[in-house]
JSON list of C-alpha atoms in Angstrom, two decimals:
[
{"chain": "E", "resi": 1026, "resn": "GLY", "atom": "CA", "xyz": [9.69, 18.28, 19.87]},
{"chain": "E", "resi": 1027, "resn": "ALA", "atom": "CA", "xyz": [8.76, 15.68, 22.46]},
{"chain": "E", "resi": 1028, "resn": "GLY", "atom": "CA", "xyz": [5.73, 14.49, 20.55]},
{"chain": "E", "resi": 1029, "resn": "VAL", "atom": "CA", "xyz": [3.70, 15.01, 17.44]},
{"chain": "E", "resi": 1030, "resn": "SER", "atom": "CA", "xyz": [1.96, 18.30, 17.48]},
{"chain": "E", "resi": 1031, "resn": "GLN", "atom": "CA", "xyz": [-1.17, 19.16, 15.44]},
{"chain": "E", "resi": 1032, "resn": "SER", "atom": "CA", "xyz": [-2.99, 22.44, 14.97]},
{"chain": "E", "resi": 1033, "resn": "PRO", "atom": "CA", "xyz": [-5.64, 23.58, 15.18]},
{"chain": "E", "resi": 1034, "resn": "SER", "atom": "CA", "xyz": [-7.13, 21.10, 17.63]},
{"chain": "E", "resi": 1035, "resn": "ASN", "atom": "CA", "xyz": [-10.57, 22.14, 16.51]},
{"chain": "E", "resi": 1036, "resn": "LYS", "atom": "CA", "xyz": [-11.71, 23.80, 13.37]},
{"chain": "E", "resi": 1037, "resn": "VAL", "atom": "CA", "xyz": [-15.26, 24.79, 12.43]},
{"chain": "E", "resi": 1038, "resn": "THR", "atom": "CA", "xyz": [-15.75, 26.07, 8.89]},
{"chain": "E", "resi": 1039, "resn": "GLU", "atom": "CA", "xyz": [-18.47, 26.72, 6.39]},
{"chain": "E", "resi": 1040, "resn": "LYS", "atom": "CA", "xyz": [-19.09, 24.53, 3.42]},
{"chain": "E", "resi": 1041, "resn": "GLY", "atom": "CA", "xyz": [-17.04, 25.71, 0.46]},
{"chain": "E", "resi": 1042, "resn": "LYS", "atom": "CA", "xyz": [-14.18, 27.25, 2.51]},
{"chain": "E", "resi": 1043, "resn": "ASP", "atom": "CA", "xyz": [-10.60, 25.97, 2.32]},
{"chain": "E", "resi": 1044, "resn": "VAL", "atom": "CA", "xyz": [-8.83, 24.74, 5.45]},
{"chain": "E", "resi": 1045, "resn": "GLU", "atom": "CA", "xyz": [-5.27, 24.04, 6.37]},
{"chain": "E", "resi": 1046, "resn": "LEU", "atom": "CA", "xyz": [-4.26, 21.48, 9.06]},
{"chain": "E", "resi": 1047, "resn": "ARG", "atom": "CA", "xyz": [-0.74, 21.47, 10.38]},
{"chain": "E", "resi": 1048, "resn": "CYS", "atom": "CA", "xyz": [1.45, 18.65, 11.70]},
{"chain": "E", "resi": 1049, "resn": "ASP", "atom": "CA", "xyz": [4.81, 19.07, 13.43]},
{"chain": "E", "resi": 1050, "resn": "PRO", "atom": "CA", "xyz": [6.39, 15.62, 13.68]},
{"chain": "E", "resi": 1051, "resn": "ILE", "atom": "CA", "xyz": [8.94, 14.35, 16.13]},
{"chain": "E", "resi": 1052, "resn": "SER", "atom": "CA", "xyz": [12.39, 15.63, 15.27]},
{"chain": "E", "resi": 1053, "resn": "GLY", "atom": "CA", "xyz": [14.33, 13.09, 13.24]},
{"chain": "E", "resi": 1054, "resn": "HIS", "atom": "CA", "xyz": [11.41, 11.12, 12.12]},
{"chain": "E", "resi": 1055, "resn": "THR", "atom": "CA", "xyz": [11.65, 10.70, 8.44]},
{"chain": "E", "resi": 1056, "resn": "ALA", "atom": "CA", "xyz": [8.18, 9.25, 7.79]},
{"chain": "E", "resi": 1057, "resn": "LEU", "atom": "CA", "xyz": [4.99, 11.22, 8.18]},
{"chain": "E", "resi": 1058, "resn": "TYR", "atom": "CA", "xyz": [1.39, 10.06, 7.85]},
{"chain": "E", "resi": 1059, "resn": "TRP", "atom": "CA", "xyz": [-2.01, 11.56, 7.57]},
{"chain": "E", "resi": 1060, "resn": "TYR", "atom": "CA", "xyz": [-5.11, 9.57, 8.49]},
{"chain": "E", "resi": 1061, "resn": "ARG", "atom": "CA", "xyz": [-8.77, 10.47, 8.70]},
{"chain": "E", "resi": 1062, "resn": "GLN", "atom": "CA", "xyz": [-11.10, 9.16, 11.31]},
{"chain": "E", "resi": 1063, "resn": "SER", "atom": "CA", "xyz": [-14.85, 9.70, 11.04]},
{"chain": "E", "resi": 1064, "resn": "LEU", "atom": "CA", "xyz": [-16.99, 9.34, 14.09]},
{"chain": "E", "resi": 1065, "resn": "GLY", "atom": "CA", "xyz": [-16.94, 5.78, 15.39]},
{"chain": "E", "resi": 1066, "resn": "GLN", "atom": "CA", "xyz": [-14.79, 4.52, 12.49]},
{"chain": "E", "resi": 1067, "resn": "GLY", "atom": "CA", "xyz": [-11.32, 3.33, 11.96]},
{"chain": "E", "resi": 1068, "resn": "LEU", "atom": "CA", "xyz": [-8.30, 5.17, 10.53]},
{"chain": "E", "resi": 1069, "resn": "GLU", "atom": "CA", "xyz": [-8.48, 5.87, 6.77]},
{"chain": "E", "resi": 1070, "resn": "PHE", "atom": "CA", "xyz": [-5.08, 6.24, 5.23]},
{"chain": "E", "resi": 1071, "resn": "LEU", "atom": "CA", "xyz": [-4.70, 9.48, 3.33]},
{"chain": "E", "resi": 1072, "resn": "ILE", "atom": "CA", "xyz": [-1.04, 10.19, 2.44]},
{"chain": "E", "resi": 1073, "resn": "TYR", "atom": "CA", "xyz": [2.43, 9.17, 3.40]},
{"chain": "E", "resi": 1074, "resn": "PHE", "atom": "CA", "xyz": [5.76, 10.99, 3.14]},
{"chain": "E", "resi": 1075, "resn": "GLN", "atom": "CA", "xyz": [9.11, 9.11, 3.45]},
{"chain": "E", "resi": 1076, "resn": "GLY", "atom": "CA", "xyz": [12.23, 11.11, 3.27]},
{"chain": "E", "resi": 1077, "resn": "ASN", "atom": "CA", "xyz": [12.90, 12.75, -0.04]},
{"chain": "E", "resi": 1078, "resn": "SER", "atom": "CA", "xyz": [10.76, 10.22, -1.92]},
{"chain": "E", "resi": 1079, "resn": "ALA", "atom": "CA", "xyz": [7.57, 11.24, -3.81]},
{"chain": "E", "resi": 1080, "resn": "PRO", "atom": "CA", "xyz": [4.65, 10.96, -1.26]},
{"chain": "E", "resi": 1081, "resn": "ASP", "atom": "CA", "xyz": [2.18, 8.11, -1.52]},
{"chain": "E", "resi": 1082, "resn": "LYS", "atom": "CA", "xyz": [-1.09, 9.95, -2.21]},
{"chain": "E", "resi": 1083, "resn": "SER", "atom": "CA", "xyz": [-3.14, 6.84, -2.95]},
{"chain": "E", "resi": 1084, "resn": "GLY", "atom": "CA", "xyz": [-5.54, 7.45, -0.02]},
{"chain": "E", "resi": 1085, "resn": "LEU", "atom": "CA", "xyz": [-6.53, 11.01, -0.79]},
{"chain": "E", "resi": 1086, "resn": "PRO", "atom": "CA", "xyz": [-10.29, 10.88, -1.44]},
{"chain": "E", "resi": 1087, "resn": "SER", "atom": "CA", "xyz": [-10.46, 13.63, -4.11]},
{"chain": "E", "resi": 1088, "resn": "ASP", "atom": "CA", "xyz": [-8.40, 16.32, -5.77]},
{"chain": "E", "resi": 1089, "resn": "ARG", "atom": "CA", "xyz": [-9.73, 18.76, -3.15]},
{"chain": "E", "resi": 1090, "resn": "PHE", "atom": "CA", "xyz": [-7.24, 17.16, -0.78]},
{"chain": "E", "resi": 1091, "resn": "SER", "atom": "CA", "xyz": [-3.53, 17.94, -1.02]},
{"chain": "E", "resi": 1092, "resn": "ALA", "atom": "CA", "xyz": [-0.56, 17.83, 1.40]},
{"chain": "E", "resi": 1093, "resn": "GLU", "atom": "CA", "xyz": [2.95, 18.91, 1.46]},
{"chain": "E", "resi": 1094, "resn": "ARG", "atom": "CA", "xyz": [5.91, 18.48, 3.71]},
{"chain": "E", "resi": 1095, "resn": "THR", "atom": "CA", "xyz": [8.48, 21.23, 3.73]},
{"chain": "E", "resi": 1096, "resn": "GLY", "atom": "CA", "xyz": [12.07, 20.58, 4.48]},
{"chain": "E", "resi": 1097, "resn": "GLY", "atom": "CA", "xyz": [11.32, 17.05, 5.58]},
{"chain": "E", "resi": 1098, "resn": "SER", "atom": "CA", "xyz": [9.64, 18.28, 8.73]},
{"chain": "E", "resi": 1099, "resn": "VAL", "atom": "CA", "xyz": [6.36, 20.19, 9.11]},
{"chain": "E", "resi": 1100, "resn": "SER", "atom": "CA", "xyz": [3.44, 19.00, 6.94]},
{"chain": "E", "resi": 1101, "resn": "THR", "atom": "CA", "xyz": [0.24, 20.82, 5.94]},
{"chain": "E", "resi": 1102, "resn": "LEU", "atom": "CA", "xyz": [-2.97, 19.08, 4.82]},
{"chain": "E", "resi": 1103, "resn": "THR", "atom": "CA", "xyz": [-5.16, 21.33, 2.71]},
{"chain": "E", "resi": 1104, "resn": "ILE", "atom": "CA", "xyz": [-8.75, 20.64, 1.97]},
{"chain": "E", "resi": 1105, "resn": "GLN", "atom": "CA", "xyz": [-10.23, 23.01, -0.63]},
{"chain": "E", "resi": 1106, "resn": "ARG", "atom": "CA", "xyz": [-13.96, 23.78, -1.02]},
{"chain": "E", "resi": 1107, "resn": "THR", "atom": "CA", "xyz": [-14.83, 21.78, 2.07]},
{"chain": "E", "resi": 1108, "resn": "GLN", "atom": "CA", "xyz": [-17.93, 19.53, 2.07]},
{"chain": "E", "resi": 1109, "resn": "GLN", "atom": "CA", "xyz": [-19.87, 18.31, 5.08]},
{"chain": "E", "resi": 1110, "resn": "GLU", "atom": "CA", "xyz": [-18.61, 14.81, 4.49]},
{"chain": "E", "resi": 1111, "resn": "ASP", "atom": "CA", "xyz": [-15.17, 16.07, 5.13]},
{"chain": "E", "resi": 1112, "resn": "SER", "atom": "CA", "xyz": [-16.08, 16.40, 8.89]},
{"chain": "E", "resi": 1113, "resn": "ALA", "atom": "CA", "xyz": [-13.76, 14.09, 10.75]},
{"chain": "E", "resi": 1114, "resn": "VAL", "atom": "CA", "xyz": [-10.70, 13.98, 12.97]},
{"chain": "E", "resi": 1115, "resn": "TYR", "atom": "CA", "xyz": [-7.49, 14.29, 10.95]},
{"chain": "E", "resi": 1116, "resn": "LEU", "atom": "CA", "xyz": [-4.70, 12.44, 12.57]},
{"chain": "E", "resi": 1117, "resn": "CYS", "atom": "CA", "xyz": [-0.97, 12.87, 11.88]},
{"chain": "E", "resi": 1118, "resn": "ALA", "atom": "CA", "xyz": [1.74, 10.38, 12.80]},
{"chain": "E", "resi": 1119, "resn": "SER", "atom": "CA", "xyz": [5.48, 10.16, 12.33]},
{"chain": "E", "resi": 1120, "resn": "SER", "atom": "CA", "xyz": [8.00, 7.35, 12.56]},
{"chain": "E", "resi": 1121, "resn": "LEU", "atom": "CA", "xyz": [11.65, 6.67, 12.09]},
{"chain": "E", "resi": 1122, "resn": "ALA", "atom": "CA", "xyz": [10.86, 4.45, 9.15]},
{"chain": "E", "resi": 1123, "resn": "THR", "atom": "CA", "xyz": [13.32, 1.79, 10.32]},
{"chain": "E", "resi": 1124, "resn": "GLY", "atom": "CA", "xyz": [12.80, -1.74, 11.62]},
{"chain": "E", "resi": 1125, "resn": "ALA", "atom": "CA", "xyz": [9.41, -2.10, 13.24]},
{"chain": "E", "resi": 1126, "resn": "ASN", "atom": "CA", "xyz": [8.30, 1.41, 12.28]},
{"chain": "E", "resi": 1127, "resn": "VAL", "atom": "CA", "xyz": [6.29, 2.34, 15.28]},
{"chain": "E", "resi": 1128, "resn": "LEU", "atom": "CA", "xyz": [4.05, 5.28, 14.59]},
{"chain": "E", "resi": 1129, "resn": "THR", "atom": "CA", "xyz": [3.61, 8.12, 17.17]},
{"chain": "E", "resi": 1130, "resn": "PHE", "atom": "CA", "xyz": [0.37, 10.06, 16.62]},
{"chain": "E", "resi": 1131, "resn": "GLY", "atom": "CA", "xyz": [-0.68, 13.59, 17.41]},
{"chain": "E", "resi": 1132, "resn": "ALA", "atom": "CA", "xyz": [-3.90, 14.34, 19.19]},
{"chain": "E", "resi": 1133, "resn": "GLY", "atom": "CA", "xyz": [-5.65, 15.13, 15.92]},
{"chain": "E", "resi": 1134, "resn": "SER", "atom": "CA", "xyz": [-7.49, 18.10, 14.40]},
{"chain": "E", "resi": 1135, "resn": "ARG", "atom": "CA", "xyz": [-11.21, 17.84, 14.63]},
{"chain": "E", "resi": 1136, "resn": "LEU", "atom": "CA", "xyz": [-12.79, 19.41, 11.54]},
{"chain": "E", "resi": 1137, "resn": "THR", "atom": "CA", "xyz": [-16.49, 20.30, 11.46]},
{"chain": "E", "resi": 1138, "resn": "VAL", "atom": "CA", "xyz": [-17.85, 21.58, 8.18]},
{"chain": "E", "resi": 1139, "resn": "LEU", "atom": "CA", "xyz": [-21.28, 23.32, 8.58]},
{"chain": "O", "resi": 15, "resn": "SER", "atom": "CA", "xyz": [-5.27, -4.87, -2.16]},
{"chain": "O", "resi": 16, "resn": "GLN", "atom": "CA", "xyz": [-4.53, -5.67, 1.48]},
{"chain": "O", "resi": 17, "resn": "LYS", "atom": "CA", "xyz": [-7.43, -5.30, 3.88]},
{"chain": "O", "resi": 18, "resn": "ILE", "atom": "CA", "xyz": [-7.66, -5.66, 7.62]},
{"chain": "O", "resi": 19, "resn": "GLU", "atom": "CA", "xyz": [-10.71, -7.02, 9.47]},
{"chain": "O", "resi": 20, "resn": "GLN", "atom": "CA", "xyz": [-11.39, -6.58, 13.12]},
{"chain": "O", "resi": 21, "resn": "ASN", "atom": "CA", "xyz": [-14.51, -7.47, 15.20]},
{"chain": "O", "resi": 22, "resn": "SER", "atom": "CA", "xyz": [-16.71, -4.51, 14.36]},
{"chain": "O", "resi": 23, "resn": "GLU", "atom": "CA", "xyz": [-18.92, -5.05, 17.39]},
{"chain": "O", "resi": 24, "resn": "ALA", "atom": "CA", "xyz": [-17.96, -3.92, 20.92]},
{"chain": "O", "resi": 25, "resn": "LEU", "atom": "CA", "xyz": [-16.60, -6.55, 23.28]},
{"chain": "O", "resi": 26, "resn": "ASN", "atom": "CA", "xyz": [-18.00, -6.48, 26.75]},
{"chain": "O", "resi": 27, "resn": "ILE", "atom": "CA", "xyz": [-16.27, -8.51, 29.53]},
{"chain": "O", "resi": 28, "resn": "GLN", "atom": "CA", "xyz": [-16.20, -8.76, 33.29]},
{"chain": "O", "resi": 29, "resn": "GLU", "atom": "CA", "xyz": [-13.22, -7.43, 35.23]},
{"chain": "O", "resi": 30, "resn": "GLY", "atom": "CA", "xyz": [-10.58, -10.11, 35.80]},
{"chain": "O", "resi": 31, "resn": "LYS", "atom": "CA", "xyz": [-11.43, -12.11, 32.66]},
{"chain": "O", "resi": 32, "resn": "THR", "atom": "CA", "xyz": [-9.26, -12.43, 29.57]},
{"chain": "O", "resi": 33, "resn": "ALA", "atom": "CA", "xyz": [-10.23, -10.25, 26.55]},
{"chain": "O", "resi": 34, "resn": "THR", "atom": "CA", "xyz": [-9.37, -11.72, 23.17]},
{"chain": "O", "resi": 35, "resn": "LEU", "atom": "CA", "xyz": [-9.51, -9.41, 20.11]},
{"chain": "O", "resi": 36, "resn": "THR", "atom": "CA", "xyz": [-9.08, -10.68, 16.46]},
{"chain": "O", "resi": 37, "resn": "CYS", "atom": "CA", "xyz": [-7.32, -9.15, 13.50]},
{"chain": "O", "resi": 38, "resn": "ASN", "atom": "CA", "xyz": [-7.55, -10.80, 10.13]},
{"chain": "O", "resi": 39, "resn": "TYR", "atom": "CA", "xyz": [-5.83, -9.66, 6.86]},
{"chain": "O", "resi": 40, "resn": "THR", "atom": "CA", "xyz": [-6.70, -10.69, 3.43]},
{"chain": "O", "resi": 41, "resn": "ASN", "atom": "CA", "xyz": [-3.61, -10.90, 1.20]},
{"chain": "O", "resi": 42, "resn": "TYR", "atom": "CA", "xyz": [0.13, -11.17, 1.80]},
{"chain": "O", "resi": 43, "resn": "SER", "atom": "CA", "xyz": [1.67, -11.65, 5.20]},
{"chain": "O", "resi": 44, "resn": "PRO", "atom": "CA", "xyz": [3.20, -8.39, 6.46]},
{"chain": "O", "resi": 45, "resn": "ALA", "atom": "CA", "xyz": [6.77, -8.23, 7.78]},
{"chain": "O", "resi": 46, "resn": "TYR", "atom": "CA", "xyz": [5.15, -7.21, 11.15]},
{"chain": "O", "resi": 47, "resn": "LEU", "atom": "CA", "xyz": [1.86, -6.56, 12.71]},
{"chain": "O", "resi": 48, "resn": "GLN", "atom": "CA", "xyz": [1.16, -3.89, 15.39]},
{"chain": "O", "resi": 49, "resn": "TRP", "atom": "CA", "xyz": [-1.49, -3.25, 17.95]},
{"chain": "O", "resi": 50, "resn": "TYR", "atom": "CA", "xyz": [-2.43, 0.21, 19.16]},
{"chain": "O", "resi": 51, "resn": "ARG", "atom": "CA", "xyz": [-4.76, 1.48, 21.86]},
{"chain": "O", "resi": 52, "resn": "GLN", "atom": "CA", "xyz": [-7.04, 4.53, 21.31]},
{"chain": "O", "resi": 53, "resn": "ASP", "atom": "CA", "xyz": [-8.90, 6.40, 24.00]},
{"chain": "O", "resi": 54, "resn": "PRO", "atom": "CA", "xyz": [-11.73, 8.84, 23.10]},
{"chain": "O", "resi": 55, "resn": "GLY", "atom": "CA", "xyz": [-10.41, 12.17, 21.90]},
{"chain": "O", "resi": 56, "resn": "ARG", "atom": "CA", "xyz": [-6.86, 10.95, 21.59]},
{"chain": "O", "resi": 57, "resn": "GLY", "atom": "CA", "xyz": [-4.56, 9.59, 18.91]},
{"chain": "O", "resi": 58, "resn": "PRO", "atom": "CA", "xyz": [-3.64, 5.80, 18.92]},
{"chain": "O", "resi": 59, "resn": "VAL", "atom": "CA", "xyz": [-0.83, 4.74, 21.18]},
{"chain": "O", "resi": 60, "resn": "PHE", "atom": "CA", "xyz": [1.51, 1.83, 20.24]},
{"chain": "O", "resi": 61, "resn": "LEU", "atom": "CA", "xyz": [1.31, -1.24, 22.50]},
{"chain": "O", "resi": 62, "resn": "LEU", "atom": "CA", "xyz": [2.95, -4.23, 20.89]},
{"chain": "O", "resi": 63, "resn": "LEU", "atom": "CA", "xyz": [4.51, -5.46, 17.69]},
{"chain": "O", "resi": 64, "resn": "ILE", "atom": "CA", "xyz": [4.93, -9.05, 16.41]},
{"chain": "O", "resi": 65, "resn": "ARG", "atom": "CA", "xyz": [7.14, -9.98, 13.45]},
{"chain": "O", "resi": 66, "resn": "GLU", "atom": "CA", "xyz": [6.27, -12.57, 10.76]},
{"chain": "O", "resi": 67, "resn": "ASN", "atom": "CA", "xyz": [8.74, -15.10, 12.11]},
{"chain": "O", "resi": 68, "resn": "GLU", "atom": "CA", "xyz": [7.31, -14.79, 15.71]},
{"chain": "O", "resi": 69, "resn": "LYS", "atom": "CA", "xyz": [4.43, -16.90, 17.01]},
{"chain": "O", "resi": 70, "resn": "GLU", "atom": "CA", "xyz": [3.83, -15.01, 20.17]},
{"chain": "O", "resi": 71, "resn": "LYS", "atom": "CA", "xyz": [4.88, -11.85, 22.00]},
{"chain": "O", "resi": 72, "resn": "ARG", "atom": "CA", "xyz": [4.13, -10.85, 25.58]},
{"chain": "O", "resi": 73, "resn": "LYS", "atom": "CA", "xyz": [4.31, -7.61, 27.52]},
{"chain": "O", "resi": 74, "resn": "GLU", "atom": "CA", "xyz": [2.98, -7.56, 31.08]},
{"chain": "O", "resi": 75, "resn": "ARG", "atom": "CA", "xyz": [-0.75, -8.55, 30.81]},
{"chain": "O", "resi": 76, "resn": "LEU", "atom": "CA", "xyz": [-0.74, -8.33, 27.00]},
{"chain": "O", "resi": 77, "resn": "LYS", "atom": "CA", "xyz": [-0.14, -11.19, 24.63]},
{"chain": "O", "resi": 78, "resn": "VAL", "atom": "CA", "xyz": [-0.11, -11.16, 20.80]},
{"chain": "O", "resi": 79, "resn": "THR", "atom": "CA", "xyz": [-0.11, -14.23, 18.54]},
{"chain": "O", "resi": 80, "resn": "PHE", "atom": "CA", "xyz": [0.56, -14.22, 14.80]},
{"chain": "O", "resi": 81, "resn": "ASP", "atom": "CA", "xyz": [-0.54, -17.00, 12.51]},
{"chain": "O", "resi": 82, "resn": "THR", "atom": "CA", "xyz": [0.54, -16.45, 8.96]},
{"chain": "O", "resi": 83, "resn": "THR", "atom": "CA", "xyz": [-1.33, -19.58, 7.70]},
{"chain": "O", "resi": 84, "resn": "LEU", "atom": "CA", "xyz": [-4.64, -18.27, 9.05]},
{"chain": "O", "resi": 85, "resn": "LYS", "atom": "CA", "xyz": [-3.61, -14.69, 8.25]},
{"chain": "O", "resi": 86, "resn": "GLN", "atom": "CA", "xyz": [-4.68, -13.79, 11.74]},
{"chain": "O", "resi": 87, "resn": "SER", "atom": "CA", "xyz": [-3.39, -12.12, 14.90]},
{"chain": "O", "resi": 88, "resn": "LEU", "atom": "CA", "xyz": [-4.99, -12.43, 18.32]},
{"chain": "O", "resi": 89, "resn": "PHE", "atom": "CA", "xyz": [-4.59, -9.86, 21.03]},
{"chain": "O", "resi": 90, "resn": "HIS", "atom": "CA", "xyz": [-5.16, -10.92, 24.58]},
{"chain": "O", "resi": 91, "resn": "ILE", "atom": "CA", "xyz": [-5.49, -8.88, 27.77]},
{"chain": "O", "resi": 92, "resn": "THR", "atom": "CA", "xyz": [-5.35, -11.03, 30.82]},
{"chain": "O", "resi": 93, "resn": "ALA", "atom": "CA", "xyz": [-6.78, -10.06, 34.25]},
{"chain": "O", "resi": 94, "resn": "SER", "atom": "CA", "xyz": [-8.62, -7.25, 32.51]},
{"chain": "O", "resi": 95, "resn": "GLN", "atom": "CA", "xyz": [-9.34, -4.01, 34.38]},
{"chain": "O", "resi": 96, "resn": "PRO", "atom": "CA", "xyz": [-11.93, -1.25, 33.72]},
{"chain": "O", "resi": 97, "resn": "ALA", "atom": "CA", "xyz": [-8.88, 0.94, 32.76]},
{"chain": "O", "resi": 98, "resn": "ASP", "atom": "CA", "xyz": [-8.39, -1.40, 29.79]},
{"chain": "O", "resi": 99, "resn": "SER", "atom": "CA", "xyz": [-11.54, -0.06, 28.27]},
{"chain": "O", "resi": 100, "resn": "ALA", "atom": "CA", "xyz": [-10.63, 1.48, 24.99]},
{"chain": "O", "resi": 101, "resn": "THR", "atom": "CA", "xyz": [-10.51, 0.90, 21.25]},
{"chain": "O", "resi": 102, "resn": "TYR", "atom": "CA", "xyz": [-7.83, -1.49, 20.09]},
{"chain": "O", "resi": 103, "resn": "LEU", "atom": "CA", "xyz": [-6.53, -1.12, 16.54]},
{"chain": "O", "resi": 104, "resn": "CYS", "atom": "CA", "xyz": [-4.52, -3.59, 14.44]},
{"chain": "O", "resi": 105, "resn": "ALA", "atom": "CA", "xyz": [-1.97, -2.19, 11.94]},
{"chain": "O", "resi": 106, "resn": "LEU", "atom": "CA", "xyz": [0.28, -3.65, 9.37]},
{"chain": "O", "resi": 107, "resn": "ASP", "atom": "CA", "xyz": [2.62, -2.52, 6.62]},
{"chain": "O", "resi": 108, "resn": "MET", "atom": "CA", "xyz": [1.24, -2.50, 3.09]},
{"chain": "O", "resi": 109, "resn": "SER", "atom": "CA", "xyz": [4.14, -4.31, 1.45]},
{"chain": "O", "resi": 110, "resn": "GLY", "atom": "CA", "xyz": [7.22, -6.06, 2.55]},
{"chain": "O", "resi": 111, "resn": "GLY", "atom": "CA", "xyz": [10.10, -3.73, 3.28]},
{"chain": "O", "resi": 112, "resn": "GLY", "atom": "CA", "xyz": [7.89, -0.58, 3.00]},
{"chain": "O", "resi": 113, "resn": "PHE", "atom": "CA", "xyz": [6.66, 1.68, 5.77]},
{"chain": "O", "resi": 114, "resn": "LYS", "atom": "CA", "xyz": [3.15, 2.61, 4.53]},
{"chain": "O", "resi": 115, "resn": "THR", "atom": "CA", "xyz": [0.96, 1.45, 7.39]},
{"chain": "O", "resi": 116, "resn": "ILE", "atom": "CA", "xyz": [-2.83, 0.75, 7.32]},
{"chain": "O", "resi": 117, "resn": "PHE", "atom": "CA", "xyz": [-5.16, 0.23, 10.16]},
{"chain": "O", "resi": 118, "resn": "GLY", "atom": "CA", "xyz": [-8.19, -1.89, 10.90]},
{"chain": "O", "resi": 119, "resn": "ALA", "atom": "CA", "xyz": [-11.41, -0.30, 12.05]},
{"chain": "O", "resi": 120, "resn": "GLY", "atom": "CA", "xyz": [-10.69, -1.22, 15.67]},
{"chain": "O", "resi": 121, "resn": "THR", "atom": "CA", "xyz": [-12.60, -3.11, 18.29]},
{"chain": "O", "resi": 122, "resn": "ARG", "atom": "CA", "xyz": [-14.10, -1.33, 21.31]},
{"chain": "O", "resi": 123, "resn": "LEU", "atom": "CA", "xyz": [-13.52, -3.12, 24.52]},
{"chain": "O", "resi": 124, "resn": "PHE", "atom": "CA", "xyz": [-15.58, -2.46, 27.68]},
{"chain": "O", "resi": 125, "resn": "VAL", "atom": "CA", "xyz": [-14.49, -4.00, 30.96]},
{"chain": "O", "resi": 126, "resn": "LYS", "atom": "CA", "xyz": [-17.18, -3.96, 33.62]},
{"chain": "O", "resi": 127, "resn": "ALA", "atom": "CA", "xyz": [-16.22, -3.74, 37.29]}
]
């Protein structure tokens, strides 16, 4: 696609429920990133996929968080047993992973856990 | 581990003045450093990149400097306009040759007419 697409754009869920957030990167981009941005805060790195390499999961805050990237394209971020502190905007970005590695971001998925 | 520090407080300036934003990092010098702009409700958008062997880079009213001795980058907006009001984020790669990218907390800029 022309840009990075994320869905849903807004998600309201109850504490304890599982949620899935989807990211459709730019076609041909080999690197895909997930970040979390709480209200008024900066971007917190969560996970990074690069080609066929094992993902860098060093930023995932707990084992309730997981992500996968199927076929080197679409990625899904799953949060199990959501907590109120999980409320944030989840941003996905993709890049060519060459040279200067400019990231292109989606508009984000706003998650609210009641 | 590498950390990025940006002015946490908002920067308020008058239209027409030059805005200067600071980005400091703590450990190794990255292969390149990037600046992004983020408007409310949107994802960050890439503005400029400067490589470790470059001292200065310009694009229209934007200028970025990179001092590997000070471990600092400065981002300047000259002849600022109210439309420049946004949050500006500094980003860098986590290790030489890799593509894992981390971001600073960002600095909110308000340009008053």
